[in-house]
């Protein structure tokens, strides 16, 4: 079992910045991808950014140029959010994918979510 703990959410004015952090613990061996998703009220959960162990990244079009995902190591992920807009308001969830051994398949884990609110 992998546990993901997010931190850094809060209230910020439009144009401001926040930095979210996610720390994985437990059976972290084999984690290959960590990323961030978000879900606004009445909306589907959507991908924000992902970062693989090989160093590749992917961002939602809506956050490109404003958000940056980074990995401190194989079990941490950060999301630097700059130039925040009210439409960025959502619950942000950390996600991790893990393949602990050959033939195990990919296992997926989620954090509890952290609220980000951007005021006008």
C-alpha positions as semicolon CSV with decimal commas, in nm:
position;residue;x (nm);y (nm);z (nm)
1;X;0,000;0,000;0,000
2;X;0,114;0,351;-0,087
3;X;-0,001;0,656;0,100
4;X;0,009;0,999;-0,061
5;X;0,000;1,312;0,150
6;X;-0,055;1,650;-0,012
7;X;0,027;1,988;0,134
8;X;0,040;2,349;0,025
9;X;-0,318;2,423;-0,069
10;X;-0,493;2,736;0,043
11;X;-0,646;3,066;-0,056
12;X;-0,462;3,300;-0,289
13;X;-0,548;3,606;-0,494
14;X;-0,556;3,594;-0,872
15;X;-0,207;3,634;-1,010
16;X;-0,051;3,481;-0,703
17;X;0,136;3,158;-0,656
18;X;0,111;2,838;-0,458
19;X;0,335;2,535;-0,434
20;X;0,180;2,196;-0,373
21;X;0,383;1,905;-0,248
22;X;0,310;1,535;-0,240
23;X;0,501;1,277;-0,041
24;X;0,459;0,905;-0,095
25;X;0,516;0,659;0,184
26;X;0,466;0,291;0,246
27;X;0,543;0,047;-0,036
28;X;0,697;0,305;-0,265
29;X;0,928;0,069;-0,455
30;X;0,845;0,072;-0,824
31;X;0,672;0,410;-0,847
32;X;0,718;0,527;-1,204
33;X;0,482;0,820;-1,246
34;X;0,358;1,088;-1,013
35;X;0,125;1,365;-1,104
36;X;-0,147;1,605;-1,011
37;X;-0,514;1,610;-1,100
38;X;-0,786;1,851;-1,001
39;X;-1,162;1,852;-0,969
40;X;-1,381;2,158;-0,951
41;X;-1,738;2,143;-0,819
42;X;-1,967;1,989;-1,079
43;X;-1,675;1,904;-1,305
44;X;-1,489;1,588;-1,396
45;X;-1,149;1,521;-1,248
46;X;-0,885;1,630;-1,496
47;X;-0,515;1,586;-1,545
48;X;-0,303;1,885;-1,448
49;X;0,051;1,755;-1,485
50;X;0,249;1,432;-1,469
51;X;0,617;1,353;-1,429
52;X;0,768;1,014;-1,507
53;X;1,084;0,866;-1,359
54;X;1,247;0,905;-1,701
55;X;1,198;1,279;-1,679
56;X;0,915;1,335;-1,923
57;X;0,633;1,570;-1,832
58;X;0,288;1,644;-1,961
59;X;0,060;1,937;-1,882
60;X;-0,297;2,029;-1,942
61;X;-0,322;2,302;-2,203
62;X;-0,490;2,529;-1,952
63;X;-0,187;2,534;-1,722
64;X;0,104;2,526;-1,966
65;X;0,343;2,810;-1,902
66;X;0,200;2,873;-1,557
67;X;0,242;2,546;-1,367
68;X;0,556;2,339;-1,328
69;X;0,574;1,986;-1,196
70;X;0,895;1,857;-1,044
71;X;1,020;1,547;-0,868
72;X;1,258;1,571;-0,576
73;X;1,304;1,194;-0,592
74;X;1,104;0,886;-0,685
75;X;0,850;0,938;-0,409
76;X;0,789;1,311;-0,404
77;X;0,619;1,544;-0,647
78;X;0,573;1,918;-0,641
79;X;0,349;2,149;-0,837
80;X;0,453;2,512;-0,861
81;X;0,150;2,715;-0,962
82;X;0,208;3,069;-1,083
83;X;-0,021;3,333;-1,229
84;X;-0,318;3,164;-1,070
85;X;-0,663;3,232;-1,208
86;X;-1,005;3,191;-1,045
87;X;-1,073;2,903;-1,283
88;X;-0,786;2,714;-1,121
89;X;-1,000;2,678;-0,810
90;X;-1,043;2,308;-0,740
91;X;-0,946;2,024;-0,515
92;X;-0,604;1,906;-0,625
93;X;-0,515;1,539;-0,595
94;X;-0,177;1,373;-0,601
95;X;-0,154;1,055;-0,806
96;X;0,109;0,784;-0,827
97;X;0,147;0,479;-1,046
98;X;0,351;0,181;-0,935
99;X;0,479;-0,139;-1,097
100;X;0,665;-0,319;-0,818
101;X;0,773;-0,623;-1,021
102;X;0,755;-0,771;-1,369
103;X;0,405;-0,894;-1,435
104;X;0,252;-0,709;-1,143
105;X;0,060;-0,465;-1,355
106;X;0,035;-0,098;-1,277
107;X;-0,117;0,003;-0,948
108;X;-0,260;0,348;-0,892
109;X;-0,290;0,552;-0,576
110;X;-0,453;0,881;-0,483
111;X;-0,406;1,136;-0,211
112;X;-0,691;1,282;-0,011
113;X;-0,688;1,610;-0,200
114;X;-0,605;1,965;-0,103
115;X;-0,823;2,267;-0,170
116;X;-0,692;2,549;-0,383
117;X;-0,907;2,860;-0,397
118;X;-0,817;3,156;-0,616
119;X;-1,005;3,478;-0,552
120;X;-1,071;3,746;-0,811
